[in-house]
mmCIF file of C-alpha atoms in Angstrom:
data_model
loop_
_atom_site.group_PDB
_atom_site.id
_atom_site.type_symbol
_atom_site.label_atom_id
_atom_site.label_comp_id
_atom_site.label_asym_id
_atom_site.label_seq_id
_atom_site.Cartn_x
_atom_site.Cartn_y
_atom_site.Cartn_z
ATOM 1 C CA MET A 113 9.537 -1.580 9.252
ATOM 2 C CA LEU A 114 10.434 -4.204 6.674
ATOM 3 C CA ILE A 115 12.285 -6.257 9.284
ATOM 4 C CA VAL A 116 9.251 -6.155 11.581
ATOM 5 C CA ALA A 117 6.957 -7.272 8.754
ATOM 6 C CA ILE A 118 9.274 -10.123 7.790
ATOM 7 C CA ALA A 119 9.553 -11.256 11.418
ATOM 8 C CA TYR A 120 5.754 -11.096 11.848
ATOM 9 C CA PHE A 121 5.078 -13.203 8.760
ATOM 10 C CA TYR A 122 7.829 -15.646 9.748
ATOM 11 C CA VAL A 123 6.285 -16.210 13.175
ATOM 12 C CA ILE A 124 2.763 -16.538 11.743
ATOM 13 C CA GLY A 125 4.055 -18.991 9.145
ATOM 14 C CA MET A 126 5.836 -21.096 11.751
ATOM 15 C CA VAL A 127 2.768 -21.166 14.016
ATOM 16 C CA ALA A 128 0.579 -22.237 11.098
ATOM 17 C CA ILE A 129 3.007 -24.933 9.935
ATOM 18 C CA VAL A 130 3.431 -26.357 13.443
ATOM 19 C CA ALA A 131 -0.345 -26.393 13.930
ATOM 20 C CA MET A 132 -0.851 -28.188 10.612
ATOM 21 C CA LEU A 133 1.889 -30.742 11.279
ATOM 22 C CA SER A 134 0.558 -31.500 14.748
ATOM 23 C CA GLY A 135 -2.822 -32.490 13.341
ATOM 24 C CA HIS A 136 -4.728 -29.229 13.700
ATOM 25 C CA PHE A 137 -4.915 -28.557 9.979
ATOM 26 C CA PHE A 138 -7.863 -26.170 9.997
ATOM 27 C CA SER A 139 -6.466 -24.185 12.908
ATOM 28 C CA GLY A 140 -3.187 -23.754 11.036
ATOM 29 C CA PHE A 141 -4.990 -22.889 7.816
ATOM 30 C CA PHE A 142 -7.151 -20.197 9.431
ATOM 31 C CA THR A 143 -4.153 -18.829 11.321
ATOM 32 C CA LEU A 144 -2.285 -18.509 8.046
ATOM 33 C CA LEU A 145 -5.302 -17.005 6.302
ATOM 34 C CA PHE A 146 -6.532 -14.474 8.864
ATOM 35 C CA ALA A 147 -3.226 -13.555 10.534
ATOM 36 C CA GLY A 148 -0.964 -13.784 7.504
ATOM 37 C CA ILE A 149 -2.458 -13.491 4.065
ATOM 38 C CA LEU A 150 -5.451 -11.229 4.669
ATOM 39 C CA PRO A 151 -3.533 -8.538 6.631
ATOM 40 C CA ALA A 152 -0.803 -8.585 3.990
ATOM 41 C CA PHE A 153 -3.282 -7.800 1.212
ATOM 42 C CA LEU A 154 -4.950 -5.100 3.321
ATOM 43 C CA TRP A 155 -1.548 -3.539 4.053
ATOM 44 C CA LEU A 156 -0.544 -3.607 0.390
ATOM 45 C CA GLY A 157 -3.894 -2.066 -0.566
ATOM 46 C CA THR A 158 -3.384 0.753 1.930
ATOM 47 C CA LEU A 159 0.114 1.425 0.604
ATOM 48 C CA SER A 160 -1.208 1.473 -2.952
ATOM 49 C CA LYS A 161 -3.927 3.987 -2.030
ATOM 50 C CA LYS A 162 -1.412 6.245 -0.274
ATOM 51 C CA ARG A 163 0.955 6.109 -3.248
ATOM 52 C CA ARG A 164 -1.867 6.880 -5.685
ATOM 53 C CA ALA A 165 -3.063 9.811 -3.565
ATOM 54 C CA ALA A 166 0.458 11.239 -3.371
ATOM 55 C CA ARG A 167 0.866 10.885 -7.141
ATOM 56 C CA ASP A 168 -2.491 12.624 -7.743
ATOM 57 C CA ARG A 169 -1.533 15.487 -5.409
ATOM 58 C CA ALA A 170 1.799 15.954 -7.167
ATOM 59 C CA LEU A 171 0.097 15.931 -10.561
ATOM 60 C CA ALA A 172 -2.495 18.498 -9.443
ATOM 61 C CA GLU A 173 0.252 20.721 -7.992
ATOM 62 C CA ARG A 174 2.300 20.490 -11.183
ATOM 63 C CA GLN A 175 -0.797 21.278 -13.263
ATOM 64 C CA ALA A 176 -1.559 24.297 -11.059
ATOM 65 C CA GLN A 177 2.005 25.578 -11.496
ATOM 66 C CA THR A 178 1.789 25.115 -15.262
ATOM 67 C CA ASP A 179 -1.548 26.953 -15.415
ATOM 68 C CA THR A 180 -0.154 29.826 -13.351
ATOM 69 C CA ALA A 181 2.926 30.073 -15.551
ATOM 70 C CA SER A 182 0.864 30.081 -18.758
ATOM 71 C CA ASP A 183 -1.493 32.734 -17.351
ATOM 72 C CA ASP A 184 1.503 34.940 -16.452
ATOM 73 C CA ALA A 185 2.935 34.510 -19.925
ATOM 74 C CA ALA A 186 -0.423 35.350 -21.540
ATOM 75 C CA GLU A 187 -0.684 38.544 -19.491
ATOM 76 C CA ARG A 188 2.780 39.677 -20.612
ATOM 77 C CA VAL A 189 2.047 38.948 -24.279
ATOM 78 C CA SER A 190 -1.419 40.505 -24.490
ATOM 79 C CA PRO A 191 -1.416 44.130 -25.745
ATOM 80 C CA ASP A 192 -3.979 45.353 -23.203
#
């Protein structure tokens, strides 16, 4: 996946640079902006959200296991 992303951004960068050097500055700029930079930030934002959700799920699961273990220990200790 990383190789595909690097190749994509390489091609977009080359297209934008060639467009700018051939006199179509705004075309190259918008190509770089909308096909390169903006999707990269959206992709990184999506990865960050997925990572945060996975971390929150793991924390909730660990907390549930700790609560269960403490409840079991309290039942064994109580004299009832």
